[in-house]
XYZ file of C-alpha atoms in Angstrom:
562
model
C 52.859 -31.714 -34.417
C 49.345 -30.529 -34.750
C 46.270 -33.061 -34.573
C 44.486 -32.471 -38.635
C 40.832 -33.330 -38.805
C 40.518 -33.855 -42.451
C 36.990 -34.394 -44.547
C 35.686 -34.608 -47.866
C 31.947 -33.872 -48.644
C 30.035 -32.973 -51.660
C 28.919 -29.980 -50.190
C 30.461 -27.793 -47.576
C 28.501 -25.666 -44.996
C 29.661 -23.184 -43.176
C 27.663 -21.829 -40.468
C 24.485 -23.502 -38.438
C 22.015 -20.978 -38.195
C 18.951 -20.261 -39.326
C 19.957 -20.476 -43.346
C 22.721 -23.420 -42.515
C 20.138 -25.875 -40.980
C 17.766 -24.952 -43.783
C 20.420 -25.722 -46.351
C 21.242 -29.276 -44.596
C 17.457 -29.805 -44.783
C 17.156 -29.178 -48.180
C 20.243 -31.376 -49.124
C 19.052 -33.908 -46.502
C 15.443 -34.185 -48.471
C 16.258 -33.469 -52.497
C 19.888 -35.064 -52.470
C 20.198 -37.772 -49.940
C 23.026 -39.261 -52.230
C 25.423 -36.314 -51.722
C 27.556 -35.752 -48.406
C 27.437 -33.409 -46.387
C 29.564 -31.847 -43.744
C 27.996 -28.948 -41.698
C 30.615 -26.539 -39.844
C 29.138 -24.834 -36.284
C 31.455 -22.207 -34.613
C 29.185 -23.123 -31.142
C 27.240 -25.867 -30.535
C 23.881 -26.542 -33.091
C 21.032 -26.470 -30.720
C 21.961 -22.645 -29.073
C 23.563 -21.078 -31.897
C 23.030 -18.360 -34.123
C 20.765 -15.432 -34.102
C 17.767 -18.226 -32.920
C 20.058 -18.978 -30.085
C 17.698 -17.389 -26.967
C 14.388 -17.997 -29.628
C 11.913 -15.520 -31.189
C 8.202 -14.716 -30.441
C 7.652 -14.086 -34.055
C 8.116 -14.515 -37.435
C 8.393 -11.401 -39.016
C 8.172 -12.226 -43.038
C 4.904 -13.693 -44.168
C 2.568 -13.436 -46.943
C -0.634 -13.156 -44.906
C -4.424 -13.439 -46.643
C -5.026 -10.798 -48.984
C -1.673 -9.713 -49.635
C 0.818 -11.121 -52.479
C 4.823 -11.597 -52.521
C 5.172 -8.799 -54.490
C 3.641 -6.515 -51.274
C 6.512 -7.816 -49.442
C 8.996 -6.512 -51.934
C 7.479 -3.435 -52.146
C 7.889 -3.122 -48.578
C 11.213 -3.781 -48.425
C 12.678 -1.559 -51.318
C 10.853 0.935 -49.574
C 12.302 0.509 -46.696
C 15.911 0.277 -48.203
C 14.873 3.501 -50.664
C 15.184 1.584 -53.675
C 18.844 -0.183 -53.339
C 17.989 -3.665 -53.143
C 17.669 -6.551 -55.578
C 14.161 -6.994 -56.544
C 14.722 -10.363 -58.589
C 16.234 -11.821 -55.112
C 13.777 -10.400 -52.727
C 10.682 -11.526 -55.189
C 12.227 -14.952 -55.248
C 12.317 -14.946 -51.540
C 8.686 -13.682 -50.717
C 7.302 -16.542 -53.056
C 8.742 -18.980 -50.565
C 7.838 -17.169 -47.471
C 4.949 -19.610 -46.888
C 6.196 -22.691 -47.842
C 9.125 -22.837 -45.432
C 6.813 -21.364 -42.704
C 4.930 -24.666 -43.270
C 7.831 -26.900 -43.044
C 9.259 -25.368 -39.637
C 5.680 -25.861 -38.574
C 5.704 -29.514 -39.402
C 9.086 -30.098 -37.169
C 7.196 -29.165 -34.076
C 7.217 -24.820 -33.904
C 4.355 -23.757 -32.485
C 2.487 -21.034 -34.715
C -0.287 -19.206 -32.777
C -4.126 -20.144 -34.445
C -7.170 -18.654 -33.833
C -10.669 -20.550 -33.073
C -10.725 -20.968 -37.057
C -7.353 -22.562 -37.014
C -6.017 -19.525 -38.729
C -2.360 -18.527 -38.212
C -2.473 -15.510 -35.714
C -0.681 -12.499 -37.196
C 0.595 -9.259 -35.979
C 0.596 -6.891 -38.522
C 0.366 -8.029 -42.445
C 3.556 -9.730 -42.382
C 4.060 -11.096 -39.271
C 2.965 -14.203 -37.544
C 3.051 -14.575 -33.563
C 4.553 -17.820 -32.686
C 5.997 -19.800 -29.028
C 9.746 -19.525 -30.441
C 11.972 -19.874 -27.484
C 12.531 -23.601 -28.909
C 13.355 -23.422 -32.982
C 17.010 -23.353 -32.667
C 16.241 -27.107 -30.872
C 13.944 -28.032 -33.398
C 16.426 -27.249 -36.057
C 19.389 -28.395 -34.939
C 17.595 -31.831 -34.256
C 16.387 -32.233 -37.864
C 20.026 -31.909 -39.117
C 20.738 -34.375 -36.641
C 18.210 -37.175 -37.969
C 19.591 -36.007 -41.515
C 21.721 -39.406 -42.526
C 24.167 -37.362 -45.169
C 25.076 -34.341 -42.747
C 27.971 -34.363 -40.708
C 27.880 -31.914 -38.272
C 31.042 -30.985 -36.391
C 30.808 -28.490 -33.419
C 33.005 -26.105 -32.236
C 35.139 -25.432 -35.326
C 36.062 -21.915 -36.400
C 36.321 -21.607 -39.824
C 38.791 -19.050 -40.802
C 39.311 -19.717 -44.746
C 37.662 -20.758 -48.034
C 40.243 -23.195 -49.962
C 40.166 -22.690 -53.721
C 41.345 -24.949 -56.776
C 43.597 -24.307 -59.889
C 40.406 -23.048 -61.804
C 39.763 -20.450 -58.545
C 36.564 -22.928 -57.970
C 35.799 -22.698 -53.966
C 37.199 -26.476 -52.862
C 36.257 -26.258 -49.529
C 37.462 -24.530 -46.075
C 39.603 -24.878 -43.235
C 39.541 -23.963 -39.694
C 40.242 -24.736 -36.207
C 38.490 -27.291 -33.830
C 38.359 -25.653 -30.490
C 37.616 -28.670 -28.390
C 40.324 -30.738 -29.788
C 42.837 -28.285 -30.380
C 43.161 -29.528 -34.043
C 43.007 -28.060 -37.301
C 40.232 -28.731 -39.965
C 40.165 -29.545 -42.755
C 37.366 -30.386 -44.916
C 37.149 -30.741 -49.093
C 34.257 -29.700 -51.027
C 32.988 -29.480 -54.617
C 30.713 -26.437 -53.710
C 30.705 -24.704 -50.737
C 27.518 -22.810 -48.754
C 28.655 -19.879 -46.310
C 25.964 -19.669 -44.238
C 27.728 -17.233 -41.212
C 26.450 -14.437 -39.524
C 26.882 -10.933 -40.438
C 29.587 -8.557 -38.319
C 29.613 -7.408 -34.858
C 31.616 -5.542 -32.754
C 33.201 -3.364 -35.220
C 32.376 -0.238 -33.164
C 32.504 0.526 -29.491
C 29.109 -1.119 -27.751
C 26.411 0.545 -25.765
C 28.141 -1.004 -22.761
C 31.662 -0.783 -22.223
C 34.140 -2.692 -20.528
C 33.219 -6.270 -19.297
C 29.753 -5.770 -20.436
C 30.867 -4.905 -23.613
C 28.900 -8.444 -25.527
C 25.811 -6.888 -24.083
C 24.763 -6.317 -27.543
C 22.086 -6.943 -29.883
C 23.700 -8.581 -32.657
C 25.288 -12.158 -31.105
C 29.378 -11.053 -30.231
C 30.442 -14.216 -31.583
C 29.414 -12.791 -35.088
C 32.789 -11.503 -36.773
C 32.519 -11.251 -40.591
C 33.870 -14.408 -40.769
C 32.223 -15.179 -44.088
C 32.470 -11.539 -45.595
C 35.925 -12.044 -44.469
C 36.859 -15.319 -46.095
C 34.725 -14.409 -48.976
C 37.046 -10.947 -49.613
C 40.177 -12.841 -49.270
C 39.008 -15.452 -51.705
C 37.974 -12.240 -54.315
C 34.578 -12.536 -53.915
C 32.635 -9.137 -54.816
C 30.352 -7.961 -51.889
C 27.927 -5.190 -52.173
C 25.770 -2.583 -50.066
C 28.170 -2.772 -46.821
C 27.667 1.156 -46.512
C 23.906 -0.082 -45.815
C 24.748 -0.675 -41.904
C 22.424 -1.974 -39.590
C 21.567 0.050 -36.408
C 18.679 -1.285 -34.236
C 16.400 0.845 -32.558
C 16.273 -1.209 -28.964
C 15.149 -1.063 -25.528
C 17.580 1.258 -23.078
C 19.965 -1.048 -20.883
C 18.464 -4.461 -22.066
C 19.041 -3.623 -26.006
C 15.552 -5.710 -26.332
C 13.877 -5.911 -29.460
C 10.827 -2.942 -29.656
C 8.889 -4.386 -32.574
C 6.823 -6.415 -29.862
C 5.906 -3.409 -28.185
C 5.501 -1.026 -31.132
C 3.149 -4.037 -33.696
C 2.250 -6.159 -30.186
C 0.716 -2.709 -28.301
C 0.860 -0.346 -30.646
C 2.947 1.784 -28.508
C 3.707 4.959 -30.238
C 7.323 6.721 -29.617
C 7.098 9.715 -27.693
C 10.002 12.128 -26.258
C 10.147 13.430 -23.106
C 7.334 16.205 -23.598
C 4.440 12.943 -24.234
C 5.176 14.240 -27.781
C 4.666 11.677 -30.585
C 7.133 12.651 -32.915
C 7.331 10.133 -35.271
C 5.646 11.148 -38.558
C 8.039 14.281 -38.750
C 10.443 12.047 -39.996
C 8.828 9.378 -41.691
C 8.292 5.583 -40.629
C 11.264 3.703 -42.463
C 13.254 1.273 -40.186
C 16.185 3.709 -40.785
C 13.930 6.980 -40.040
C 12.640 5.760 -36.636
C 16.321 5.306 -35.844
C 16.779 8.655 -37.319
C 13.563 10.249 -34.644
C 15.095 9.393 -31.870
C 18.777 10.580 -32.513
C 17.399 14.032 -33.912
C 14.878 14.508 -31.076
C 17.570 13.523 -28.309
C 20.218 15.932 -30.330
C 17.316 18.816 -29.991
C 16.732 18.480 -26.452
C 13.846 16.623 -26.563
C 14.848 13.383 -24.997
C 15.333 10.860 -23.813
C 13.128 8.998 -26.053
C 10.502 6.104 -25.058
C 7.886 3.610 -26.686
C 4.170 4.445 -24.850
C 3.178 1.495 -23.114
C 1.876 3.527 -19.680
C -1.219 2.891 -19.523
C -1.907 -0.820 -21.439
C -4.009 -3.809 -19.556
C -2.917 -6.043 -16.923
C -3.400 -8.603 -19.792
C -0.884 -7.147 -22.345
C 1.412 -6.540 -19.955
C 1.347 -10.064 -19.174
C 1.703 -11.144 -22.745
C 4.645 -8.831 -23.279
C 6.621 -10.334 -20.346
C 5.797 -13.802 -21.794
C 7.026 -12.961 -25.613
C 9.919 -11.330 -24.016
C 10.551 -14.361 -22.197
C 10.936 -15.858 -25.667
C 13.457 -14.097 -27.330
C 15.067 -11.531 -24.538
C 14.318 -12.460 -20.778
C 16.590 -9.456 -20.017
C 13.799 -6.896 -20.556
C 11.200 -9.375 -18.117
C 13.912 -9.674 -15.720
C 14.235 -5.899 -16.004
C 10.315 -4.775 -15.424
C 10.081 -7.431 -12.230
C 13.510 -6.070 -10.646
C 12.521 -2.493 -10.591
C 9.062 -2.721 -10.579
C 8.405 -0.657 -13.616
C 6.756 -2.899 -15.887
C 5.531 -1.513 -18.808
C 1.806 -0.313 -17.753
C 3.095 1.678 -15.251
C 5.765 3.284 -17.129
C 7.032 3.794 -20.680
C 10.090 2.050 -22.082
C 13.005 4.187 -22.739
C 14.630 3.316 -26.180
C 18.110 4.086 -27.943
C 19.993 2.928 -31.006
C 22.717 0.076 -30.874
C 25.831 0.465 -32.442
C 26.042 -0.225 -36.096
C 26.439 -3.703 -37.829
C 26.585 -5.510 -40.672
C 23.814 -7.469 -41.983
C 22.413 -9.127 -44.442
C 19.437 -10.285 -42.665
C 17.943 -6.541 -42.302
C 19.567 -4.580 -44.511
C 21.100 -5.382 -48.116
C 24.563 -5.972 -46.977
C 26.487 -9.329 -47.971
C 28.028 -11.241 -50.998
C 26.789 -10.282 -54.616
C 24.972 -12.941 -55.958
C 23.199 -14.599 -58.296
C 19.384 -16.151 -58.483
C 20.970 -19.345 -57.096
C 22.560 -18.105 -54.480
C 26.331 -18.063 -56.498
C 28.514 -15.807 -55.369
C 31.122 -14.410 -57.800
C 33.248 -17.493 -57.013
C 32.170 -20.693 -58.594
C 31.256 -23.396 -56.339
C 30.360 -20.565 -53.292
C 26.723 -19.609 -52.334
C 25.751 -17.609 -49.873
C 22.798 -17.656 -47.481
C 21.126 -15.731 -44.785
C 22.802 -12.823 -42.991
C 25.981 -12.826 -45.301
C 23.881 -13.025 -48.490
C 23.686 -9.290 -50.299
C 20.812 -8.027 -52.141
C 17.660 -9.137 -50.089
C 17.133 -7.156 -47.227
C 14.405 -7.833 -44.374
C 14.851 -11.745 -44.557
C 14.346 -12.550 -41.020
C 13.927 -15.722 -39.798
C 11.948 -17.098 -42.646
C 13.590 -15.345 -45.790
C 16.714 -17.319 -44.124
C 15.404 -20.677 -44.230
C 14.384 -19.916 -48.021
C 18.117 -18.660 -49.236
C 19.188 -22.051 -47.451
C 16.773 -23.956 -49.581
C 17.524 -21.913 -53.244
C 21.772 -22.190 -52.009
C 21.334 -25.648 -51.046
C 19.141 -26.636 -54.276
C 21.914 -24.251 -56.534
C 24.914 -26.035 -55.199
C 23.599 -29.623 -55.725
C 22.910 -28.104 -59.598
C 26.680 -26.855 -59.408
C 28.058 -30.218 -58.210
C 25.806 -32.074 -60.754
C 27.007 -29.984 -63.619
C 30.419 -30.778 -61.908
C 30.498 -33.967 -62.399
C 28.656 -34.657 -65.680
C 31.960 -32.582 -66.814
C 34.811 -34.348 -65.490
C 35.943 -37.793 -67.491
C 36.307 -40.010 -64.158
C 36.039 -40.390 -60.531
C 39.652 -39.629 -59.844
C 38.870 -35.690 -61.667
C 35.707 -35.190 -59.562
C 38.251 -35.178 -56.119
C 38.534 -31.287 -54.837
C 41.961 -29.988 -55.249
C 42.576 -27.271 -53.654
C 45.931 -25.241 -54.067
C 46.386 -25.126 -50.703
C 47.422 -28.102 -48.586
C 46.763 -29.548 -45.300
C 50.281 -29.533 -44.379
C 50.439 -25.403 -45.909
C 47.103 -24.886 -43.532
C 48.734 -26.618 -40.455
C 51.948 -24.896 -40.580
C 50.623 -21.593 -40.859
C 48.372 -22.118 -38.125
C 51.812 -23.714 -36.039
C 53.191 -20.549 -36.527
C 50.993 -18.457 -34.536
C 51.390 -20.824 -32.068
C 54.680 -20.143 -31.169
C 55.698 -18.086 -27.839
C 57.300 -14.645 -28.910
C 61.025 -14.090 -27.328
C 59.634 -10.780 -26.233
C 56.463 -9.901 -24.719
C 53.992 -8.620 -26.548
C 53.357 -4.748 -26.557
C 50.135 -5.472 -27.413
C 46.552 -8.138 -26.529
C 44.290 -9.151 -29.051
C 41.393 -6.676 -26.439
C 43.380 -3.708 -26.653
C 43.237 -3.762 -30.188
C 39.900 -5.002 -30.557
C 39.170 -1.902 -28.080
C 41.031 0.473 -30.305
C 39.289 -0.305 -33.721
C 36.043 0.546 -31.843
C 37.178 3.671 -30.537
C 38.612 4.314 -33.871
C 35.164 3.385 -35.776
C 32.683 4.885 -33.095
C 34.621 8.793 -33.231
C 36.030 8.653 -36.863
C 33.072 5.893 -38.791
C 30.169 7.229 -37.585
C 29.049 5.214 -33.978
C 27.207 6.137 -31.241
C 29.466 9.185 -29.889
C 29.216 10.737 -33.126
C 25.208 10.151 -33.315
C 26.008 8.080 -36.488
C 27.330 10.826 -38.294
C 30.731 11.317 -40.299
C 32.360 13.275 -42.875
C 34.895 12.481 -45.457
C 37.840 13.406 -43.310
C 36.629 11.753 -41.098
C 36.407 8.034 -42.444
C 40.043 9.215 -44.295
C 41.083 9.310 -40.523
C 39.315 6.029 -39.747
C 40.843 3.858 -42.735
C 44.885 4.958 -41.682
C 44.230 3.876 -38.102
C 42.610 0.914 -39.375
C 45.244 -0.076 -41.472
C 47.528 0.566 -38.903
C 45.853 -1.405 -36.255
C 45.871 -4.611 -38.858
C 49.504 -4.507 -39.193
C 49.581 -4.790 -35.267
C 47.426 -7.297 -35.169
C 49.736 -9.567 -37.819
C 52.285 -9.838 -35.104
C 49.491 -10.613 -32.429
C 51.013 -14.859 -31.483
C 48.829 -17.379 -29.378
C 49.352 -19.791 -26.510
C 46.365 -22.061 -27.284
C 43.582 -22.639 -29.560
C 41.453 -20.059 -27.577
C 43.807 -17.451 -28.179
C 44.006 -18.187 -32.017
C 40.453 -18.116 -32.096
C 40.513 -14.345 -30.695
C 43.402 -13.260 -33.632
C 41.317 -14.930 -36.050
C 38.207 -12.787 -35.046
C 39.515 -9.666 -34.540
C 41.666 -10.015 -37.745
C 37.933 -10.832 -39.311
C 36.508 -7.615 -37.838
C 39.138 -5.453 -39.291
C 39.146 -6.726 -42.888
C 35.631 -5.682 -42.571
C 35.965 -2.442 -41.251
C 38.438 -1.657 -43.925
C 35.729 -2.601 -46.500
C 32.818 -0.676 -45.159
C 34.855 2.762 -44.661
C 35.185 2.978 -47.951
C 31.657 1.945 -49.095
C 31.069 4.784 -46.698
C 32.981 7.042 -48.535
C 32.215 5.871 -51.740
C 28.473 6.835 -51.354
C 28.473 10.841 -51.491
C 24.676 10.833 -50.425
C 22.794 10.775 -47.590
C 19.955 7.934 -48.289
C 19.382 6.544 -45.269
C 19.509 8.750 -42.039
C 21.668 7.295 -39.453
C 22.282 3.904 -41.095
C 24.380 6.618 -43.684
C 24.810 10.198 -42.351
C 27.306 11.501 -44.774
C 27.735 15.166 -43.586
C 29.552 16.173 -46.725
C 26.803 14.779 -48.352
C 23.416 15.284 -46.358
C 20.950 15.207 -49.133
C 20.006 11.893 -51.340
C 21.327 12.356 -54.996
C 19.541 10.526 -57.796
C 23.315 9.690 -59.434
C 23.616 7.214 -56.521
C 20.394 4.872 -57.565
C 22.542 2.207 -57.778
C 24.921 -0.410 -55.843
C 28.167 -0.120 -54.037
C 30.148 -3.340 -54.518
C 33.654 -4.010 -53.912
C 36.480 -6.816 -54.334
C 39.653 -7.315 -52.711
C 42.827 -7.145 -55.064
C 46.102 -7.236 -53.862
C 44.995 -6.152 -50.133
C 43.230 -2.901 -51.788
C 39.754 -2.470 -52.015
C 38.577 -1.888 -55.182
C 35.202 -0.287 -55.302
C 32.295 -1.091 -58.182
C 29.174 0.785 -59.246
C 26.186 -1.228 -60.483
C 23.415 -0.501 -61.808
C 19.783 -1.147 -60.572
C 18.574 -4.930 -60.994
C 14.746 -5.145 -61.258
């Protein structure tokens, strides 16, 4: 018999990053009445995107610029695809939450003035390593959150009226299955990793930028609950530091290193200075011959050198380990750069759920927040904490209007259709020990859906480019890989957690091929390098969304929101 952790809150969150500790903040300060239970795949105070810390914090309204500068920025960025309403929203609380996180203890750099120090006209320089700790003990003090640790959500749980009701999921450290009842519900997990095959193979394959423990969990659970998701064709591919896969914005705003190929050439304004085109540089300079490709730091003071090696202390001690092993720091010689592998997120691109000015999803009773949140591209770290705020401050409207429409106490309990004992059994019976072996592990699979979404889905062998063919090729191997992975059985709670993931991971690789193919442009260079398509056509000014109905996905065209 399997041990059951059961729960009933008010308000469900899943995920304690950035957006989920803002969202128990916000409950924990405007609705102290309400319970909460907070649901952390890892443990609170290292989790998350924030888990290693940041030297900066990259979205803020500095003096003499407005919120509407920031959304101008970022529709730029994203050519025009974005929603407007959410990322105007957003920029108008920029400050404010950059305020509170100050006021728990994050150090924000000031000059002699006692002005905030900023690097660029967005960003503010700040001593980072610590704001996952901060965080995490604020929810802590919080007297209505109930955090649990170590529990892997794997499904939303829905009521007769298709209202979300909760989730469930497993409890790694007790080798139990959760189970927790809601009457809203905020997904607050990170965006998708490890859908294609990694800069670094083999045991160094979680070498990555994006955090490996990142599946699509919450696009997942989100699809299979029929919640409409938009812009996954909008992929994610960072433009890093060689070996390390180190950030480059600290070098590039922090410096002002300029990239240069291997001629000294600053090639840069040939292409054009979007996140996606300085992606886009590199891979068309390296595919001419011009590479490999580096940012110029040769050259810079003993004193910026220094203050690099401290910031990257803050966020990626890899790339400070890297300059005192070899003994090329970065004044003596440049820092070679590549692109990661693509991803999907919310966080930098407009990838996520579809949603509302609240935060609703298409599902009553489900916000989203943060990376899995569609719409609002270039959140960061402090657009994050604000869709945790508006999801939190939506939900306890949702659960208010909730109850003022129910008759008595009894009517106000969650229902959900499906039952602890229907949870536990199917989760028994993928614990069972096949009478056969196996023909096949939950890595070899994982390692085949890369290979098949790196050659045929446009990854790194493939210089981000595909064709239709192509991604036709992609989606059969896909879908044949997923009905491998339905036999894949478990020994232990470990081993469900891996069939879980990689079950996650394919669900969304089946979406995003056919965003992929449903856009027949080329907007964004490398994030989107339809070769069938290699020009931007003003008939695609609009959104790619899609539901899941009856395991197909059904793709929708939307028009521009402003």
């Amino acid at each position: 018999m399997l041990n059951v952790i059961e729960k009933r809150a008010d308000i469900l969150i899943i995920g304690g990053g950035a957006a989920g500790c803002f969202a128990a903040l916000t409950l924990a300060k405007e609705a102290p009445n309400l319970s909460v239970v907070l649901l952390e795949k890892a443990g609170l105070k290292r989790s998350g995107c924030l888990a290693a810390g940041v030297n900066a914090l990259n979205a803020y309204i500095t003096p003499g610029h407005v919120p509407q500068d920031y959304v101008d920025y970022a529709s730029n960025d994203a050519d025009g695809i974005v929603r407007e309403d959410l990322l105007l929203q957003m920029s108008e609380g920029l400050n404010e939450v950059t305020q509170e996180i100050e006021n728990l203890g994050l150090v924000i750099f000031k000059d002699k003035d006692g002005n905030y120090v900023s690097r660029g006209w967005r960003n503010l320089k700040i001593n980072g390593e610590n704001i996952k700790p901060i965080l995490a003990n604020a929810v802590r003090a919080a007297k209505n959150v109930d955090v649990l640790e170590h529990v892997n959500v794997v499904d939303l749980l829905k009521d007769t009226n298709g209202h979300a009701a909760g989730a469930w999921g497993i409890a790694l450290r007790e080798n139990a299955v959760v189970y927790v009842r809601s009457n809203a519900v905020i997904c607050a997990t990170g965006g998708a990793a490890g859908l294609y095959r990694p800069n670094h193979p083999g045991a160094a394959r979680h070498s990555m930028w994006y955090p490996p423990f990142n599946t699509g969990s919450g696009y997942a659970m989100g699809l299979r609950a029929g919640a409409e998701m938009t812009s996954f064709e909008m992929r994610f591919i960072a433009l890093r530091c060689k070996d390390t896969i180190a950030p480059t914005g600290t070098l590039a705003q922090g410096v002002g290193a300029p990239q240069v190929n291997a001629r000294g050439e600053r090639y840069q304004d040939a292409y054009g200075n979007t996140t996606s085109e300085r992606l886009y540089a590199v891979v068309s300079e390296n595919l001419a011959g011009r590479g490999p490709c580096y940012l110029e730091t040769q050259g810079i003071t003993e004193e910026q050198e220094t203050s690099l090696e401290k910031a990257y202390l803050n966020m990626a001690p890899a790339q400070t380990m890297k300059w005192r092993e070899t003994g090329l720091g970065p004044r003596t010689a440049n820092v070679a750069v590549e692109g990661t592998e693509p991803y999907v997120v919310g966080g930098h691109t407009a990838s996520g759920y579809w949603v509302d000015k609240d935060r609703q999803t298409t599902v009553p009773g489900l916000f989203a927040a943060g990376d899995v949140a569609g719409g609002c591209p270039q959140k960061y770290v402090t657009g994050a904490f604000v869709e945790g705020k508006i999801a939190a401050e939506g939900a306890v409207a949702f659960v208010a209007q909730s109850i003022e429409h129910t008759q008595n106490e009894q009517s106000r309990d969650p229902s959900p259709t499906e039952s602890v004992n229907d949870v536990a059994a199917k989760v028994q019976s993928l614990l069972t020990t096949p009478s056969e072996p196996l023909l096949f592990t939950v890595d070899a699979l994982e390692e085949a859906m890369q290979q098949t979404m790196d050659e045929y889905a446009g990854g790194i062998s493939t210089s981000y480019r595909y064709t239709e063919r192509q991604l036709t090729l992609a989606a059969k191997h896909i879908e044949r890989i997923a009905k491998l992975a339905a036999t894949l059985r478990a020994t232990d709670f470990y081993g469900l957690l891996k069939i879980f993931e990689l079950q996650e991971r394919l669900l969304v690789c089946k979406v995003l091929i056919e965003h992929l193919k449903a856009r027949k442009e080329t907007r964004w260079h490398s994030f989107a390098e339809n070769l069938d398509y290699p020009e931007k056509n003003p008939a695609f000014e609009k959104y790619v969304n899609s539901k899941l109905a009856n395991g197909k996905v059904e793709i929708i065209l939307r028009e521009l929101v402003k």
